[in-house]
Amino acid sequence: TQSRSRNVGPTCVLANDTKIEDGDLADLDDAAAKEMTNLVERVLQSRQTGRTDNVVDMRSDTVTTPTTSMRVAMALAAVGDDVFSDDPTVTTLERECALMCEKEAALFVPTGTMGNLISVLVHCEVRASEVILGDASHIHIYEQGNISQMGGVHPRALPNLADGTIDLDLVKQTIRPDDIHFPTTRLLILENTHNKKGGRVLKLDYMDAAGKLCREHGLKLHIDGARIFNASTALGVPVARLLKDADSASICFSKALGAPAGSMIVGGADFIRKCRRIRKALGGGMRQGGGIGG
């Protein structure tokens, strides 16, 4: 087929400028795409045998599955070698995410855990660096202590309050003085929405205050935004507004968005250039990544 996907998300744009809206493929002129859609639907229906449709799996939003149009977009995606930055679908996805978040650049990675790890390693590239983060944060509890294991980064865990925040006065008190006995505090990490605190949304005034504190004390701010779209929806504000003061953020596609895999790191151009190098070292460079990024 001559049709190849060159965009992502609920609307997939083919090379002939035909748009595939999520759940609406009726206007496709491409016979192969229609045939593929029918095939996908038949296969999915055949796999429903024995399943109870009225049972909702509440273990996690990670058990969401791709829609038919998403599967078709993945199959039709134009691909190239993303390690060489030659995958047009991934490049488009990165550009769109950077624009959406109002950051200079973005980098596609396989998982949110890798996105967080790479971000911390870049911010804390100098040895004896310390990060301040919540004691109930995903990075602190569920990512195997990888920032210490692989980066020699010292975590300083402060209590997460019931609303998912960290007391910013306590953060200020915890910043290390310039003393040869101590590691150097370089980074504050916040999680929005907050997983272990029941999906609590960090409010705009808190995010603004955290950004102000980081600027005043020379810290970088990283947002674990695995579910940042949930926060955006709950507050009724664009994702870019929530990330206004963030130096970096990781955003996950495989949660409530329903994609099978993939996360995005957003930040400054030089920061993302360094992230790309570390992604390669961690084995996160994908060749024909457009099949996922589509």
Coordinates of C-alpha atoms in Angstrom, one line a residue:
T1 CA 0.0 0.0 0.0
Q2 CA 1.1 3.6 -0.7
S3 CA -0.6 4.9 2.4
R4 CA 1.7 5.5 5.4
S5 CA 0.9 7.2 8.7
R6 CA 2.7 10.4 9.5
N7 CA 0.9 11.6 12.6
V8 CA -0.2 10.2 15.9
G9 CA -3.0 10.2 18.5
P10 CA -6.7 10.1 18.1
T11 CA -6.3 11.4 14.6
C12 CA -3.9 9.6 12.3
V13 CA -2.9 11.4 9.1
L14 CA -2.0 9.3 6.1
A15 CA 0.5 10.3 3.4
N16 CA -2.4 11.2 1.1
D17 CA -3.7 13.6 3.8
T18 CA -6.6 11.3 4.7
K19 CA -7.4 11.5 8.4
I20 CA -8.3 8.5 10.4
E21 CA -10.4 9.6 13.3
D22 CA -10.5 7.3 16.3
G23 CA -13.5 5.0 15.8
D24 CA -14.3 6.5 12.4
L25 CA -12.6 4.8 9.4
A26 CA -15.5 4.9 7.1
D27 CA -14.2 7.6 4.8
L28 CA -10.9 5.8 4.0
D29 CA -10.3 5.5 0.3
D30 CA -7.5 3.1 0.8
A31 CA -8.9 -0.4 0.2
A32 CA -5.9 -2.0 2.0
A33 CA -6.6 0.0 5.1
K34 CA -10.3 -1.0 5.1
E35 CA -9.3 -4.6 4.6
M36 CA -6.8 -4.4 7.5
T37 CA -9.5 -2.7 9.7
N38 CA -11.9 -5.6 9.0
L39 CA -9.2 -8.1 9.7
V40 CA -8.3 -6.5 13.0
E41 CA -12.0 -6.4 14.0
R42 CA -12.5 -10.1 13.2
V43 CA -9.4 -11.1 15.1
L44 CA -10.4 -9.0 18.1
Q45 CA -13.9 -10.5 18.1
S46 CA -12.5 -14.0 17.9
R47 CA -10.5 -13.4 21.0
Q48 CA -13.6 -12.4 23.0
T49 CA -14.7 -16.0 23.2
G50 CA -15.3 -17.0 26.8
R51 CA -14.8 -13.4 28.2
T52 CA -17.4 -11.6 30.3
D53 CA -18.0 -8.2 28.8
N54 CA -19.5 -6.7 32.0
V55 CA -16.3 -7.3 34.0
V56 CA -14.1 -4.3 34.3
D57 CA -10.5 -4.9 35.2
M58 CA -9.6 -2.3 37.9
R59 CA -6.1 -3.5 38.6
S60 CA -4.5 -0.6 36.7
D61 CA -5.0 1.7 33.8
T62 CA -2.1 -0.1 32.2
V63 CA -4.4 -2.9 31.2
T64 CA -6.2 -0.7 28.7
T65 CA -5.9 -2.0 25.1
P66 CA -5.6 -0.2 21.7
T67 CA -8.7 0.6 19.7
T68 CA -9.1 -0.7 16.2
S69 CA -8.1 2.6 14.6
M70 CA -5.0 2.7 16.8
R71 CA -4.0 -0.8 15.7
V72 CA -4.5 0.2 12.1
A73 CA -2.5 3.4 12.5
M74 CA 0.3 1.3 14.0
A75 CA 0.2 -1.1 11.1
L76 CA 0.3 1.7 8.5
A77 CA 2.9 3.8 10.2
A78 CA 5.8 5.0 8.2
V79 CA 9.0 3.6 9.8
G80 CA 12.7 4.2 9.8
D81 CA 15.7 3.7 12.1
D82 CA 15.0 5.9 15.1
V83 CA 18.5 5.4 16.5
F84 CA 19.6 7.3 13.4
S85 CA 16.6 9.7 13.9
D86 CA 15.2 8.4 10.6
D87 CA 11.8 7.3 11.8
P88 CA 9.3 9.9 10.4
T89 CA 6.5 8.7 12.7
V90 CA 8.6 9.0 15.9
T91 CA 10.0 12.3 14.8
T92 CA 6.5 13.6 14.3
L93 CA 5.3 12.3 17.6
E94 CA 8.3 14.0 19.4
R95 CA 7.7 17.3 17.6
E96 CA 4.0 17.2 18.5
C97 CA 4.7 16.4 22.1
A98 CA 7.3 19.1 22.4
L99 CA 4.8 21.6 20.9
M100 CA 2.0 20.5 23.2
C101 CA 4.2 20.8 26.3
E102 CA 5.8 24.1 25.1
K103 CA 9.3 22.6 25.4
E104 CA 12.1 22.8 22.9
A105 CA 12.4 19.1 22.2
A106 CA 11.2 15.6 23.1
L107 CA 12.5 12.0 23.1
F108 CA 10.5 8.8 22.6
V109 CA 11.5 6.0 25.0
P110 CA 10.0 2.5 25.6
T111 CA 8.8 3.1 29.2
G112 CA 8.1 5.7 31.9
T113 CA 10.6 4.1 34.2
M114 CA 13.3 4.6 31.5
G115 CA 12.1 8.2 30.9
N116 CA 12.4 9.0 34.6
L117 CA 15.8 7.4 34.9
I118 CA 17.3 9.1 31.9
S119 CA 16.0 12.5 33.1
V120 CA 17.5 12.1 36.5
L121 CA 20.8 10.9 35.1
V122 CA 21.1 13.9 32.9
H123 CA 20.1 16.4 35.6
C124 CA 22.5 14.7 38.0
E125 CA 25.4 14.0 35.7
V126 CA 27.9 15.2 38.3
R127 CA 28.8 12.6 40.9
A128 CA 27.6 13.1 44.5
S129 CA 24.3 14.6 43.3
E130 CA 21.2 14.4 45.4
V131 CA 17.5 14.5 44.5
I132 CA 14.6 15.5 46.7
L133 CA 11.5 13.4 46.1
G134 CA 8.4 12.0 47.8
D135 CA 8.7 8.9 50.0
A136 CA 5.6 7.6 48.2
S137 CA 6.6 8.5 44.7
H138 CA 6.8 6.0 41.9
I139 CA 10.4 6.7 41.3
H140 CA 11.3 6.0 45.0
I141 CA 9.1 2.9 45.5
Y142 CA 8.5 1.2 42.2
E143 CA 11.6 1.8 40.1
Q144 CA 14.1 -0.5 41.9
G145 CA 16.2 2.4 43.2
N146 CA 17.6 2.7 39.7
I147 CA 18.8 6.3 40.1
S148 CA 21.2 5.0 42.8
Q149 CA 21.8 1.6 41.2
M150 CA 22.8 3.0 37.8
G151 CA 23.6 6.6 38.4
G152 CA 25.0 6.9 41.9
V153 CA 22.4 9.5 42.7
H154 CA 21.5 10.0 46.3
P155 CA 17.7 10.2 47.0
R156 CA 16.4 12.4 49.8
A157 CA 12.9 11.2 50.4
L158 CA 10.4 13.5 52.2
P159 CA 6.9 12.7 53.3
N160 CA 4.2 12.9 50.7
L161 CA 1.1 14.5 52.1
A162 CA -2.4 13.1 51.6
D163 CA -2.8 15.3 48.5
G164 CA 0.4 14.0 46.9
T165 CA 2.4 17.2 47.6
I166 CA 5.6 17.6 49.5
D167 CA 5.8 20.4 52.1
L168 CA 7.7 23.1 50.2
D169 CA 9.0 24.6 53.4
L170 CA 10.5 21.3 54.3
V171 CA 12.0 21.0 50.8
K172 CA 13.6 24.4 51.3
Q173 CA 15.0 23.3 54.7
T174 CA 16.3 20.0 53.1
I175 CA 18.4 21.7 50.4
R176 CA 22.0 21.0 51.3
P177 CA 24.4 23.8 52.2
D178 CA 27.7 24.0 50.3
D179 CA 29.7 21.7 52.5
I180 CA 32.2 19.1 51.4
H181 CA 30.6 16.6 53.8
F182 CA 27.3 16.6 51.9
P183 CA 26.1 15.6 48.5
T184 CA 24.9 18.4 46.3
T185 CA 21.1 19.0 46.0
R186 CA 20.4 19.4 42.3
L187 CA 16.9 18.2 41.6
L188 CA 13.3 18.2 42.9
I189 CA 11.0 15.5 41.6
L190 CA 7.2 15.8 41.8
E191 CA 4.6 13.3 40.6
N192 CA 1.3 14.6 38.9
T193 CA -1.1 12.9 39.2
H194 CA 0.2 11.0 42.3
N195 CA -0.2 7.2 42.0
K196 CA 0.2 6.1 45.6
K197 CA -2.1 8.9 46.9
G198 CA -5.1 7.8 44.9
G199 CA -4.4 9.7 41.8
R200 CA -4.4 13.1 43.5
V201 CA -3.9 16.1 41.3
L202 CA -1.2 18.6 42.2
K203 CA -2.9 22.0 41.9
L204 CA -1.5 24.9 39.8
D205 CA -0.7 27.2 42.7
Y206 CA 1.4 24.4 44.2
M207 CA 3.2 23.7 40.9
D208 CA 3.9 27.4 40.5
A209 CA 5.3 27.6 44.1
A210 CA 7.5 24.6 43.5
G211 CA 8.9 26.1 40.3
K212 CA 9.6 29.4 42.1
L213 CA 11.4 27.6 44.9
C214 CA 13.6 25.7 42.4
R215 CA 14.5 28.8 40.5
E216 CA 15.4 30.7 43.7
H217 CA 17.7 27.8 44.9
G218 CA 19.2 26.8 41.6
L219 CA 17.5 23.4 41.5
K220 CA 16.1 21.6 38.4
L221 CA 12.4 20.4 38.5
H222 CA 11.4 17.1 37.0
I223 CA 7.8 16.0 36.8
D224 CA 6.9 12.4 36.7
G225 CA 3.9 13.0 34.5
A226 CA 2.9 9.4 33.7
R227 CA -0.7 10.5 34.1
I228 CA -0.3 14.2 33.4
F229 CA -3.2 14.1 30.9
N230 CA -5.5 13.1 33.8
A231 CA -4.3 16.2 35.7
S232 CA -4.9 18.4 32.7
T233 CA -8.4 17.1 32.3
A234 CA -9.2 17.4 36.0
L235 CA -8.0 21.0 36.2
G236 CA -9.2 22.0 32.8
V237 CA -5.9 23.4 31.8
P238 CA -3.4 22.5 29.0
V239 CA -0.5 20.1 29.8
A240 CA 1.9 22.9 29.0
R241 CA 0.5 25.0 31.8
L242 CA 1.1 22.2 34.3
L243 CA 4.7 21.9 33.0
K244 CA 5.4 25.7 32.7
D245 CA 8.2 25.6 35.3
A246 CA 9.4 22.1 34.7
D247 CA 12.9 21.6 33.3
S248 CA 11.8 18.1 32.2
A249 CA 8.9 15.7 32.4
S250 CA 8.2 12.1 31.5
I251 CA 4.8 11.4 29.9
C252 CA 3.4 7.9 29.5
F253 CA 1.2 6.7 26.6
S254 CA 0.4 3.2 28.0
K255 CA -1.8 4.3 30.9
A256 CA -5.3 5.6 30.4
L257 CA -4.4 6.7 26.8
G258 CA -4.6 3.0 25.8
A259 CA -1.3 2.7 23.8
P260 CA 0.5 -0.6 24.2
A261 CA 3.9 1.0 25.1
G262 CA 5.9 4.1 25.0
S263 CA 6.7 7.3 26.9
M264 CA 8.0 10.7 26.1
I265 CA 10.6 12.9 27.8
V266 CA 10.2 16.6 27.1
G267 CA 12.6 19.4 28.0
G268 CA 15.2 21.8 26.6
A269 CA 17.1 21.0 23.3
D270 CA 20.5 20.4 25.0
F271 CA 18.9 18.3 27.8
I272 CA 17.2 16.1 25.2
R273 CA 20.4 15.7 23.2
K274 CA 22.0 14.3 26.4
C275 CA 19.0 12.1 27.0
R276 CA 19.3 10.6 23.6
R277 CA 22.9 9.5 24.4
I278 CA 21.8 7.9 27.7
R279 CA 18.8 6.2 26.0
K280 CA 21.3 4.4 23.7
A281 CA 23.4 3.3 26.6
L282 CA 20.4 1.9 28.4
G283 CA 19.3 -0.1 25.3
G284 CA 16.2 2.1 24.7
G285 CA 17.0 3.1 21.2
M286 CA 14.3 1.5 19.0
R287 CA 14.9 0.8 15.3
Q288 CA 11.5 0.9 13.5
G289 CA 9.9 2.6 16.4
G290 CA 7.1 4.1 14.3
G291 CA 5.1 0.9 14.7
I292 CA 4.7 1.8 18.3
G293 CA 4.8 5.6 17.9
G294 CA 2.0 5.4 15.3

